[in-house]
Amino acid sequence: EAGVVQSPRYKIIEKKQPVAFWCNPISGHNTLYWYRQNLGQGPELLIRYENEEAVDDSQLPKDRFSAERLKGVDSTLKIQPAELGDSAVYLCASSLDRDYGRTQYFGPGTRLLVL
Amino acid sequence: AQSVAQPEDQVNVAEGNPLTVKCTYSVSGNPYLFWYVQYPNRGLQFLLKYITGDNLVKGSYGFEAEFNKSQTSVHLKKPSALVSDSALYFCAVRATGANNLFFGTGTRLTVIP
């Protein structure tokens, strides 16, 4: 079974430029999460989708961040414009509702460097 | 409110010795507890979870976790450490009925040959 797929793996951009990250969850997983992981820290949730609906986006900086999950499968996270402080690893995870405990499975992440 | 504490930023252990990575948590109600491992430039890999039942839970790669309700702890253990176990370990908690995971700040484990 394929795991969570993310692309690109690395991205270097200049500040004020836009950037987008793509995630394809494990097949059949209805819940998708985007996290940001700063250096030396644990992941912090940005947004959670149940199917195509964003059910928790309270930690998403909505002035510059946006996300979508069309058709309830893959998802895109966008930053426009990027700031220096956005440099981090962006992780995507997915889980299955009927899994007891709703274990989250993570992709390899996209490492973003904003110059 | 939910929170997780990993009191040790760094744990060093000699190869072949037992290892313990500590985690305490705070959550309303019964917790769902998870351990993940992160290798350099990789995402988090699921090791094990504690939901209910026996206080000792077995996971991947020979790891196990010991849950202690009175101490609100779930320490990660392995009887005999391997050099390849060297990585960053994260503890996470989710309250029953809640949807989101809260992660600790991680503990870097170094196994010395």
PDB file of C-alpha atoms in Angstrom:
ATOM      1  CA  GLU A   1       0.000   0.000   0.000  1.00  0.00           C
ATOM      2  CA  ALA A   2       1.405   3.368  -0.981  1.00  0.00           C
ATOM      3  CA  GLY A   3       1.923   5.869   1.778  1.00  0.00           C
ATOM      4  CA  VAL A   4       1.167   9.576   1.841  1.00  0.00           C
ATOM      5  CA  VAL A   5       2.808  11.275  -1.129  1.00  0.00           C
ATOM      6  CA  GLN A   6       3.999  14.864  -1.056  1.00  0.00           C
ATOM      7  CA  SER A   7       5.670  17.085  -3.594  1.00  0.00           C
ATOM      8  CA  PRO A   8       7.943  18.833  -3.984  1.00  0.00           C
ATOM      9  CA  ARG A   9      10.346  17.546  -1.361  1.00  0.00           C
ATOM     10  CA  TYR A  10      12.312  20.771  -1.263  1.00  0.00           C
ATOM     11  CA  LYS A  11      11.544  24.308  -2.285  1.00  0.00           C
ATOM     12  CA  ILE A  12      13.630  27.458  -2.145  1.00  0.00           C
ATOM     13  CA  ILE A  13      11.963  30.745  -2.940  1.00  0.00           C
ATOM     14  CA  GLU A  14      12.477  34.424  -2.330  1.00  0.00           C
ATOM     15  CA  LYS A  15      10.226  36.252   0.086  1.00  0.00           C
ATOM     16  CA  LYS A  16       7.007  37.615  -1.354  1.00  0.00           C
ATOM     17  CA  GLN A  17       6.873  34.825  -3.907  1.00  0.00           C
ATOM     18  CA  PRO A  18       4.008  32.309  -3.942  1.00  0.00           C
ATOM     19  CA  VAL A  19       4.524  28.604  -3.268  1.00  0.00           C
ATOM     20  CA  ALA A  20       2.288  25.549  -3.346  1.00  0.00           C
ATOM     21  CA  PHE A  21       2.566  22.098  -1.840  1.00  0.00           C
ATOM     22  CA  TRP A  22       0.703  19.006  -2.970  1.00  0.00           C
ATOM     23  CA  CYS A  23      -0.390  15.966  -0.987  1.00  0.00           C
ATOM     24  CA  ASN A  24      -1.995  12.682  -1.944  1.00  0.00           C
ATOM     25  CA  PRO A  25      -3.222  10.729   1.086  1.00  0.00           C
ATOM     26  CA  ILE A  26      -3.342   6.986   1.589  1.00  0.00           C
ATOM     27  CA  SER A  27      -6.078   5.534  -0.566  1.00  0.00           C
ATOM     28  CA  GLY A  28      -9.398   5.450   1.281  1.00  0.00           C
ATOM     29  CA  HIS A  29      -8.337   7.789   4.072  1.00  0.00           C
ATOM     30  CA  ASN A  30     -11.052  10.405   4.421  1.00  0.00           C
ATOM     31  CA  THR A  31      -9.270  12.737   6.847  1.00  0.00           C
ATOM     32  CA  LEU A  32      -6.322  14.817   5.702  1.00  0.00           C
ATOM     33  CA  TYR A  33      -4.130  17.098   7.806  1.00  0.00           C
ATOM     34  CA  TRP A  34      -1.568  19.749   7.031  1.00  0.00           C
ATOM     35  CA  TYR A  35       1.068  20.459   9.681  1.00  0.00           C
ATOM     36  CA  ARG A  36       3.960  22.862   9.935  1.00  0.00           C
ATOM     37  CA  GLN A  37       7.102  21.730  11.720  1.00  0.00           C
ATOM     38  CA  ASN A  38       9.611  24.379  12.721  1.00  0.00           C
ATOM     39  CA  LEU A  39      13.182  23.433  13.444  1.00  0.00           C
ATOM     40  CA  GLY A  40      13.489  21.703  16.788  1.00  0.00           C
ATOM     41  CA  GLN A  41       9.748  21.553  17.336  1.00  0.00           C
ATOM     42  CA  GLY A  42       6.948  19.064  16.998  1.00  0.00           C
ATOM     43  CA  PRO A  43       4.416  19.399  14.191  1.00  0.00           C
ATOM     44  CA  GLU A  44       1.612  21.920  14.640  1.00  0.00           C
ATOM     45  CA  LEU A  45      -1.701  21.521  12.900  1.00  0.00           C
ATOM     46  CA  LEU A  46      -2.606  24.055  10.235  1.00  0.00           C
ATOM     47  CA  ILE A  47      -5.802  22.570   8.836  1.00  0.00           C
ATOM     48  CA  ARG A  48      -7.825  19.369   8.945  1.00  0.00           C
ATOM     49  CA  TYR A  49     -10.158  18.099   6.235  1.00  0.00           C
ATOM     50  CA  GLU A  50     -12.932  15.584   6.589  1.00  0.00           C
ATOM     51  CA  ASN A  51     -13.458  14.519   2.995  1.00  0.00           C
ATOM     52  CA  GLU A  52     -13.593  17.818   1.073  1.00  0.00           C
ATOM     53  CA  GLU A  53     -14.667  19.955   4.023  1.00  0.00           C
ATOM     54  CA  ALA A  54     -12.179  21.971   6.071  1.00  0.00           C
ATOM     55  CA  VAL A  55     -13.436  21.271   9.600  1.00  0.00           C
ATOM     56  CA  ASP A  56     -10.613  22.886  11.556  1.00  0.00           C
ATOM     57  CA  ASP A  57      -8.593  25.743  10.082  1.00  0.00           C
ATOM     58  CA  SER A  58      -8.261  27.768  13.258  1.00  0.00           C
ATOM     59  CA  GLN A  59      -4.452  27.700  13.122  1.00  0.00           C
ATOM     60  CA  LEU A  60      -4.162  28.575   9.448  1.00  0.00           C
ATOM     61  CA  PRO A  61      -2.900  32.144   8.867  1.00  0.00           C
ATOM     62  CA  LYS A  62      -5.635  33.029   6.477  1.00  0.00           C
ATOM     63  CA  ASP A  63      -4.135  36.283   5.277  1.00  0.00           C
ATOM     64  CA  ARG A  64      -1.504  34.401   3.316  1.00  0.00           C
ATOM     65  CA  PHE A  65      -2.260  30.685   3.541  1.00  0.00           C
ATOM     66  CA  SER A  66      -4.964  28.831   1.677  1.00  0.00           C
ATOM     67  CA  ALA A  67      -5.764  25.185   1.137  1.00  0.00           C
ATOM     68  CA  GLU A  68      -8.131  23.085  -0.876  1.00  0.00           C
ATOM     69  CA  ARG A  69      -9.116  19.467  -1.146  1.00  0.00           C
ATOM     70  CA  LEU A  70     -11.194  19.138  -4.238  1.00  0.00           C
ATOM     71  CA  LYS A  71     -13.104  15.850  -4.575  1.00  0.00           C
ATOM     72  CA  GLY A  72     -11.976  14.817  -1.123  1.00  0.00           C
ATOM     73  CA  VAL A  73      -8.748  13.154  -2.222  1.00  0.00           C
ATOM     74  CA  ASP A  74      -5.558  15.092  -2.845  1.00  0.00           C
ATOM     75  CA  SER A  75      -4.930  18.514  -1.403  1.00  0.00           C
ATOM     76  CA  THR A  76      -2.930  21.656  -2.073  1.00  0.00           C
ATOM     77  CA  LEU A  77      -1.575  24.115   0.459  1.00  0.00           C
ATOM     78  CA  LYS A  78      -0.565  27.548  -0.810  1.00  0.00           C
ATOM     79  CA  ILE A  79       1.326  30.463   0.650  1.00  0.00           C
ATOM     80  CA  GLN A  80       1.078  33.846  -1.025  1.00  0.00           C
ATOM     81  CA  PRO A  81       3.152  35.838  -0.407  1.00  0.00           C
ATOM     82  CA  ALA A  82       5.767  33.876   1.497  1.00  0.00           C
ATOM     83  CA  GLU A  83       7.629  35.464   4.394  1.00  0.00           C
ATOM     84  CA  LEU A  84      10.975  34.583   5.922  1.00  0.00           C
ATOM     85  CA  GLY A  85       9.230  33.073   8.951  1.00  0.00           C
ATOM     86  CA  ASP A  86       7.449  30.557   6.764  1.00  0.00           C
ATOM     87  CA  SER A  87      10.632  28.538   6.396  1.00  0.00           C
ATOM     88  CA  ALA A  88       9.745  25.157   7.862  1.00  0.00           C
ATOM     89  CA  VAL A  89       8.813  21.612   6.936  1.00  0.00           C
ATOM     90  CA  TYR A  90       5.216  21.203   5.798  1.00  0.00           C
ATOM     91  CA  LEU A  91       3.837  17.775   6.566  1.00  0.00           C
ATOM     92  CA  CYS A  92       0.723  16.131   5.266  1.00  0.00           C
ATOM     93  CA  ALA A  93      -0.960  13.263   7.104  1.00  0.00           C
ATOM     94  CA  SER A  94      -4.054  11.162   6.625  1.00  0.00           C
ATOM     95  CA  SER A  95      -6.209   8.908   8.765  1.00  0.00           C
ATOM     96  CA  LEU A  96      -9.184   6.599   8.494  1.00  0.00           C
ATOM     97  CA  ASP A  97     -12.316   7.318  10.513  1.00  0.00           C
ATOM     98  CA  ARG A  98     -12.984   3.723  11.423  1.00  0.00           C
ATOM     99  CA  ASP A  99      -9.437   3.118  12.629  1.00  0.00           C
ATOM    100  CA  TYR A 100      -9.618   2.870  16.410  1.00  0.00           C
ATOM    101  CA  GLY A 101      -7.645   5.860  17.618  1.00  0.00           C
ATOM    102  CA  ARG A 102      -7.542   7.440  14.139  1.00  0.00           C
ATOM    103  CA  THR A 103      -3.823   6.886  13.686  1.00  0.00           C
ATOM    104  CA  GLN A 104      -2.298   9.536  11.468  1.00  0.00           C
ATOM    105  CA  TYR A 105       0.182   8.515   8.791  1.00  0.00           C
ATOM    106  CA  PHE A 106       2.588  11.143   7.568  1.00  0.00           C
ATOM    107  CA  GLY A 107       4.173  11.927   4.259  1.00  0.00           C
ATOM    108  CA  PRO A 108       7.890  12.794   3.887  1.00  0.00           C
ATOM    109  CA  GLY A 109       7.180  16.525   4.034  1.00  0.00           C
ATOM    110  CA  THR A 110       8.176  19.536   1.963  1.00  0.00           C
ATOM    111  CA  ARG A 111      11.103  21.510   3.282  1.00  0.00           C
ATOM    112  CA  LEU A 112      10.594  25.194   2.456  1.00  0.00           C
ATOM    113  CA  LEU A 113      13.336  27.785   2.617  1.00  0.00           C
ATOM    114  CA  VAL A 114      12.349  31.408   2.122  1.00  0.00           C
ATOM    115  CA  LEU A 115      15.242  33.737   1.341  1.00  0.00           C
TER     116      LEU A 115
ATOM    117  CA  ALA B   1      -6.522  21.760  27.095  1.00  0.00           C
ATOM    118  CA  GLN B   2      -4.126  19.125  25.912  1.00  0.00           C
ATOM    119  CA  SER B   3      -0.371  19.141  26.225  1.00  0.00           C
ATOM    120  CA  VAL B   4       2.600  16.850  26.012  1.00  0.00           C
ATOM    121  CA  ALA B   5       5.979  17.143  27.680  1.00  0.00           C
ATOM    122  CA  GLN B   6       9.127  15.368  26.642  1.00  0.00           C
ATOM    123  CA  PRO B   7      11.506  16.382  29.416  1.00  0.00           C
ATOM    124  CA  GLU B   8      14.709  15.276  27.704  1.00  0.00           C
ATOM    125  CA  ASP B   9      15.902  16.968  24.534  1.00  0.00           C
ATOM    126  CA  GLN B  10      18.644  14.365  24.127  1.00  0.00           C
ATOM    127  CA  VAL B  11      19.090  10.774  25.256  1.00  0.00           C
ATOM    128  CA  ASN B  12      22.323   8.870  24.730  1.00  0.00           C
ATOM    129  CA  VAL B  13      22.555   5.137  25.196  1.00  0.00           C
ATOM    130  CA  ALA B  14      25.136   2.496  24.353  1.00  0.00           C
ATOM    131  CA  GLU B  15      24.292  -0.067  21.718  1.00  0.00           C
ATOM    132  CA  GLY B  16      22.781  -3.170  23.305  1.00  0.00           C
ATOM    133  CA  ASN B  17      21.611  -1.348  26.411  1.00  0.00           C
ATOM    134  CA  PRO B  18      17.953  -0.741  27.184  1.00  0.00           C
ATOM    135  CA  LEU B  19      16.568   2.641  26.265  1.00  0.00           C
ATOM    136  CA  THR B  20      13.785   4.809  27.625  1.00  0.00           C
ATOM    137  CA  VAL B  21      12.371   7.992  26.123  1.00  0.00           C
ATOM    138  CA  LYS B  22      10.062   9.797  28.521  1.00  0.00           C
ATOM    139  CA  CYS B  23       6.723  11.465  27.897  1.00  0.00           C
ATOM    140  CA  THR B  24       4.079  12.935  30.166  1.00  0.00           C
ATOM    141  CA  TYR B  25       0.764  14.327  29.075  1.00  0.00           C
ATOM    142  CA  SER B  26      -2.160  16.407  30.202  1.00  0.00           C
ATOM    143  CA  VAL B  27      -5.617  15.853  28.757  1.00  0.00           C
ATOM    144  CA  SER B  28      -9.242  15.944  29.812  1.00  0.00           C
ATOM    145  CA  GLY B  29     -10.718  12.495  29.936  1.00  0.00           C
ATOM    146  CA  ASN B  30      -9.094   9.366  28.595  1.00  0.00           C
ATOM    147  CA  PRO B  31      -6.161   9.860  26.272  1.00  0.00           C
ATOM    148  CA  TYR B  32      -5.135   8.348  23.005  1.00  0.00           C
ATOM    149  CA  LEU B  33      -1.323   8.319  23.043  1.00  0.00           C
ATOM    150  CA  PHE B  34       1.040   7.890  20.129  1.00  0.00           C
ATOM    151  CA  TRP B  35       4.737   7.574  19.482  1.00  0.00           C
ATOM    152  CA  TYR B  36       6.354   8.533  16.202  1.00  0.00           C
ATOM    153  CA  VAL B  37       9.941   8.426  14.971  1.00  0.00           C
ATOM    154  CA  GLN B  38      11.506  10.854  12.525  1.00  0.00           C
ATOM    155  CA  TYR B  39      14.694  10.144  10.605  1.00  0.00           C
ATOM    156  CA  PRO B  40      16.615  12.988   8.917  1.00  0.00           C
ATOM    157  CA  ASN B  41      14.742  14.511   6.001  1.00  0.00           C
ATOM    158  CA  ARG B  42      11.872  12.110   6.490  1.00  0.00           C
ATOM    159  CA  GLY B  43       8.332  12.412   7.727  1.00  0.00           C
ATOM    160  CA  LEU B  44       7.070  10.948  10.960  1.00  0.00           C
ATOM    161  CA  GLN B  45       6.726   7.195  11.090  1.00  0.00           C
ATOM    162  CA  PHE B  46       4.106   5.664  13.379  1.00  0.00           C
ATOM    163  CA  LEU B  47       5.570   3.372  16.047  1.00  0.00           C
ATOM    164  CA  LEU B  48       2.705   2.530  18.369  1.00  0.00           C
ATOM    165  CA  LYS B  49      -0.405   3.781  20.097  1.00  0.00           C
ATOM    166  CA  TYR B  50      -2.032   3.319  23.476  1.00  0.00           C
ATOM    167  CA  ILE B  51      -5.812   3.431  23.496  1.00  0.00           C
ATOM    168  CA  THR B  52      -6.942   1.232  26.358  1.00  0.00           C
ATOM    169  CA  GLY B  53      -6.209  -2.116  27.932  1.00  0.00           C
ATOM    170  CA  ASP B  54      -2.806  -3.437  28.936  1.00  0.00           C
ATOM    171  CA  ASN B  55      -0.392  -0.851  30.204  1.00  0.00           C
ATOM    172  CA  LEU B  56       2.399  -2.265  28.045  1.00  0.00           C
ATOM    173  CA  VAL B  57       1.882  -1.770  24.331  1.00  0.00           C
ATOM    174  CA  LYS B  58       4.105  -3.318  21.678  1.00  0.00           C
ATOM    175  CA  GLY B  59       4.927  -1.478  18.484  1.00  0.00           C
ATOM    176  CA  SER B  60       7.182  -1.535  15.458  1.00  0.00           C
ATOM    177  CA  TYR B  61      10.926  -2.288  15.395  1.00  0.00           C
ATOM    178  CA  GLY B  62      10.911  -3.855  18.863  1.00  0.00           C
ATOM    179  CA  PHE B  63       9.679  -0.739  20.630  1.00  0.00           C
ATOM    180  CA  GLU B  64       7.112  -0.802  23.382  1.00  0.00           C
ATOM    181  CA  ALA B  65       5.453   1.791  25.567  1.00  0.00           C
ATOM    182  CA  GLU B  66       4.580   1.673  29.220  1.00  0.00           C
ATOM    183  CA  PHE B  67       1.465   3.605  30.152  1.00  0.00           C
ATOM    184  CA  ASN B  68       1.035   4.839  33.729  1.00  0.00           C
ATOM    185  CA  LYS B  69      -2.280   6.522  34.383  1.00  0.00           C
ATOM    186  CA  SER B  70      -1.447   7.833  37.863  1.00  0.00           C
ATOM    187  CA  GLN B  71       1.722   9.483  36.588  1.00  0.00           C
ATOM    188  CA  THR B  72       0.109  10.503  33.279  1.00  0.00           C
ATOM    189  CA  SER B  73       3.082   9.100  31.451  1.00  0.00           C
ATOM    190  CA  VAL B  74       3.720   6.900  28.452  1.00  0.00           C
ATOM    191  CA  HIS B  75       7.416   6.163  28.209  1.00  0.00           C
ATOM    192  CA  LEU B  76       8.879   4.568  25.109  1.00  0.00           C
ATOM    193  CA  LYS B  77      11.160   1.614  25.748  1.00  0.00           C
ATOM    194  CA  LYS B  78      13.308  -0.920  23.951  1.00  0.00           C
ATOM    195  CA  PRO B  79      15.204  -3.739  25.649  1.00  0.00           C
ATOM    196  CA  SER B  80      18.293  -3.530  23.447  1.00  0.00           C
ATOM    197  CA  ALA B  81      19.161  -0.399  21.471  1.00  0.00           C
ATOM    198  CA  LEU B  82      20.527  -0.478  17.928  1.00  0.00           C
ATOM    199  CA  VAL B  83      22.638   2.194  16.265  1.00  0.00           C
ATOM    200  CA  SER B  84      19.899   2.430  13.632  1.00  0.00           C
ATOM    201  CA  ASP B  85      17.458   3.540  16.354  1.00  0.00           C
ATOM    202  CA  SER B  86      19.218   6.907  16.433  1.00  0.00           C
ATOM    203  CA  ALA B  87      16.540   9.408  15.435  1.00  0.00           C
ATOM    204  CA  LEU B  88      14.093  11.999  16.738  1.00  0.00           C
ATOM    205  CA  TYR B  89      11.164  10.622  18.718  1.00  0.00           C
ATOM    206  CA  PHE B  90       7.852  12.391  19.224  1.00  0.00           C
ATOM    207  CA  CYS B  91       5.089  11.682  21.685  1.00  0.00           C
ATOM    208  CA  ALA B  92       1.561  12.868  20.864  1.00  0.00           C
ATOM    209  CA  VAL B  93      -1.795  12.915  22.622  1.00  0.00           C
ATOM    210  CA  ARG B  94      -5.403  13.173  21.549  1.00  0.00           C
ATOM    211  CA  ALA B  95      -8.300  13.393  23.953  1.00  0.00           C
ATOM    212  CA  THR B  96     -11.183  10.981  23.521  1.00  0.00           C
ATOM    213  CA  GLY B  97     -13.772  12.713  21.406  1.00  0.00           C
ATOM    214  CA  ALA B  98     -11.313  15.281  20.109  1.00  0.00           C
ATOM    215  CA  ASN B  99      -9.882  15.195  16.633  1.00  0.00           C
ATOM    216  CA  ASN B 100      -6.470  16.776  16.751  1.00  0.00           C
ATOM    217  CA  LEU B 101      -3.112  15.484  17.883  1.00  0.00           C
ATOM    218  CA  PHE B 102      -0.821  17.532  20.085  1.00  0.00           C
ATOM    219  CA  PHE B 103       2.862  16.772  19.814  1.00  0.00           C
ATOM    220  CA  GLY B 104       5.745  17.128  22.198  1.00  0.00           C
ATOM    221  CA  THR B 105       8.929  18.898  21.171  1.00  0.00           C
ATOM    222  CA  GLY B 106      10.748  15.672  20.507  1.00  0.00           C
ATOM    223  CA  THR B 107      13.678  13.761  22.011  1.00  0.00           C
ATOM    224  CA  ARG B 108      16.788  13.056  20.024  1.00  0.00           C
ATOM    225  CA  LEU B 109      18.036   9.543  20.682  1.00  0.00           C
ATOM    226  CA  THR B 110      21.642   8.720  19.945  1.00  0.00           C
ATOM    227  CA  VAL B 111      22.775   5.117  20.211  1.00  0.00           C
ATOM    228  CA  ILE B 112      26.516   4.910  20.611  1.00  0.00           C
ATOM    229  CA  PRO B 113      28.302   1.950  19.008  1.00  0.00           C
TER     230      PRO B 113
END
